Tab-separated table of C-alpha atoms in Angstrom:
chain	number	residue	atom	x	y	z
A	2	UNK	CA	24.880	-1.241	-29.819
A	3	UNK	CA	28.272	0.413	-29.675
A	4	UNK	CA	28.563	0.534	-33.463
A	5	UNK	CA	25.099	2.049	-33.774
A	6	UNK	CA	26.017	4.694	-31.169
A	7	UNK	CA	29.248	5.397	-33.077
A	8	UNK	CA	27.338	6.033	-36.300
A	9	UNK	CA	24.680	8.156	-34.583
A	10	UNK	CA	27.235	10.384	-32.845
A	11	UNK	CA	29.921	10.481	-35.593
A	12	UNK	CA	32.817	10.372	-33.142
A	13	UNK	CA	35.990	8.290	-33.322
A	14	UNK	CA	35.746	4.594	-32.366
A	15	UNK	CA	38.090	4.986	-29.385
A	16	UNK	CA	35.939	7.763	-27.963
A	17	UNK	CA	32.842	5.597	-28.349
A	18	UNK	CA	34.452	2.511	-26.786
A	19	UNK	CA	35.648	4.658	-23.874
A	20	UNK	CA	32.305	6.416	-23.294
A	21	UNK	CA	31.493	6.650	-19.591
A	22	UNK	CA	28.110	7.082	-17.966
A	23	UNK	CA	29.492	10.074	-16.048
A	24	UNK	CA	30.004	11.890	-19.385
A	25	UNK	CA	26.376	11.459	-20.474
A	26	UNK	CA	23.784	14.076	-19.505
A	27	UNK	CA	20.399	12.701	-20.516
A	28	UNK	CA	18.589	15.828	-19.287
A	29	UNK	CA	20.477	18.114	-21.679
A	30	UNK	CA	20.877	15.336	-24.280
A	31	UNK	CA	24.624	15.938	-24.389
A	32	UNK	CA	27.683	13.704	-24.183
A	33	UNK	CA	30.717	15.641	-22.964
A	34	UNK	CA	33.970	13.894	-23.833
A	35	UNK	CA	36.804	15.195	-21.613
A	36	UNK	CA	39.888	16.730	-23.216
A	37	UNK	CA	42.201	13.909	-22.091
A	38	UNK	CA	40.222	11.414	-24.211
A	39	UNK	CA	40.081	13.593	-27.304
A	40	UNK	CA	42.641	13.464	-30.110
A	41	UNK	CA	42.667	17.291	-30.277
A	42	UNK	CA	43.059	17.570	-26.467
A	43	UNK	CA	39.979	19.738	-26.091
A	44	UNK	CA	36.653	18.962	-24.428
A	45	UNK	CA	34.055	17.923	-26.988
A	46	UNK	CA	30.274	18.213	-26.575
A	47	UNK	CA	28.230	15.808	-28.667
A	48	UNK	CA	24.488	16.405	-29.026
A	49	UNK	CA	22.529	13.191	-28.569
A	50	UNK	CA	19.649	12.422	-30.914
A	51	UNK	CA	16.592	10.514	-29.743
A	52	UNK	CA	18.013	7.443	-31.521
A	53	UNK	CA	21.316	7.777	-29.619
A	54	UNK	CA	19.364	8.123	-26.357
A	55	UNK	CA	17.459	4.934	-27.262
A	56	UNK	CA	20.780	3.095	-27.666
A	57	UNK	CA	21.891	4.389	-24.262
A	58	UNK	CA	18.634	3.179	-22.750
A	59	UNK	CA	19.270	-0.309	-24.123
A	60	UNK	CA	22.889	-0.216	-22.907
A	61	UNK	CA	22.000	0.773	-19.320
A	62	UNK	CA	21.058	-2.791	-18.224
A	63	UNK	CA	24.545	-3.918	-19.313
A	64	UNK	CA	26.183	-1.610	-16.745
A	65	UNK	CA	28.793	-3.734	-14.978
A	66	UNK	CA	29.920	-1.086	-12.509
A	67	UNK	CA	33.000	-0.142	-14.545
A	68	UNK	CA	31.434	3.163	-15.572
A	69	UNK	CA	31.765	2.281	-19.253
A	70	UNK	CA	28.650	2.676	-21.383
A	71	UNK	CA	29.668	-0.297	-23.537
A	72	UNK	CA	31.598	-2.656	-21.233
A	73	UNK	CA	33.433	-5.507	-22.864
A	74	UNK	CA	36.078	-7.956	-21.693
A	75	UNK	CA	39.543	-6.801	-22.875
A	76	UNK	CA	39.891	-9.824	-25.148
A	77	UNK	CA	36.712	-8.865	-27.032
A	78	UNK	CA	37.295	-5.118	-27.427
A	79	UNK	CA	40.050	-5.604	-29.999
A	80	UNK	CA	41.197	-1.983	-30.056
A	81	UNK	CA	41.193	0.219	-33.129
A	82	UNK	CA	42.552	-2.535	-35.377
A	83	UNK	CA	39.630	-4.773	-34.412
A	84	UNK	CA	37.138	-2.051	-35.331
A	85	UNK	CA	38.811	-1.477	-38.677
A	86	UNK	CA	38.706	-5.204	-39.431
A	87	UNK	CA	35.032	-5.377	-38.478
A	88	UNK	CA	34.160	-2.421	-40.693
A	89	UNK	CA	36.175	-3.816	-43.623
A	90	UNK	CA	33.925	-6.872	-43.459
A	91	UNK	CA	30.871	-4.753	-44.312
A	92	UNK	CA	29.167	-6.483	-47.244
A	93	UNK	CA	29.045	-4.977	-50.716
A	94	UNK	CA	26.523	-5.346	-53.512
A	95	UNK	CA	27.255	-6.474	-57.076
A	96	UNK	CA	28.482	-2.982	-58.001
A	97	UNK	CA	30.963	-2.926	-55.097
A	98	UNK	CA	28.945	-0.389	-53.102
A	99	UNK	CA	28.402	-0.877	-49.376
A	100	UNK	CA	25.050	-2.415	-48.506
A	101	UNK	CA	22.737	-1.202	-45.773
A	102	UNK	CA	21.704	-3.607	-43.015
A	103	UNK	CA	18.270	-3.886	-44.640
A	104	UNK	CA	19.808	-4.914	-47.973
A	105	UNK	CA	21.692	-7.745	-46.260
A	106	UNK	CA	18.471	-9.023	-44.649
A	107	UNK	CA	20.233	-8.858	-41.282
A	108	UNK	CA	17.943	-8.990	-38.236
A	109	UNK	CA	17.496	-5.711	-36.323
A	110	UNK	CA	20.543	-5.010	-34.163
A	111	UNK	CA	22.747	-7.721	-35.654
A	112	UNK	CA	25.884	-7.389	-37.715
A	113	UNK	CA	25.391	-8.254	-41.401
A	114	UNK	CA	27.239	-11.311	-42.647
A	115	UNK	CA	30.052	-10.401	-45.076
A	116	UNK	CA	29.613	-11.508	-48.658
A	117	UNK	CA	31.820	-14.260	-50.004
A	118	UNK	CA	33.024	-11.891	-52.743
A	119	UNK	CA	35.219	-10.033	-50.250
A	120	UNK	CA	35.393	-7.037	-47.986
A	121	UNK	CA	35.041	-3.356	-48.675
A	122	UNK	CA	36.319	-0.189	-47.106
A	123	UNK	CA	34.743	1.087	-43.862
A	124	UNK	CA	31.542	3.115	-44.114
A	125	UNK	CA	32.651	6.773	-44.106
A	126	UNK	CA	30.445	7.806	-41.188
A	127	UNK	CA	32.523	10.717	-39.881
A	128	UNK	CA	33.170	12.198	-43.341
A	129	UNK	CA	29.511	11.889	-44.289
A	130	UNK	CA	28.407	13.512	-41.028
A	131	UNK	CA	30.870	16.375	-41.524
A	132	UNK	CA	29.588	16.959	-45.072
A	133	UNK	CA	25.957	16.970	-43.919
A	134	UNK	CA	26.764	19.460	-41.161
A	135	UNK	CA	28.366	21.990	-43.523
């Protein structure tokens, strides 16, 4: 769920992992990330699509009282290096291009199994989102 939310909002992984329910305004469909959690030290407002709101709806039952949208035991979070390793494992097709989840035949909501031929570079979600927005 966290990875899907990351892709849908095009923010940095650390901001997604640290998302708090108190920052989410479902009424205005906005996620306001406070300045102290932003790399640029400025408050950041992220519009939430209906798909992102769906992810939040599925995450709500996982609320453990910590205030985190995507709670995880410290040993499983893995930090930024863990995210990079996970994204490097994204499977590639015969031409070396990244495959979509549908191409890997992965069940809905699961992580595709990496191909035996090796890993690829992370999907460029933030760059692609920035290009689409311009």
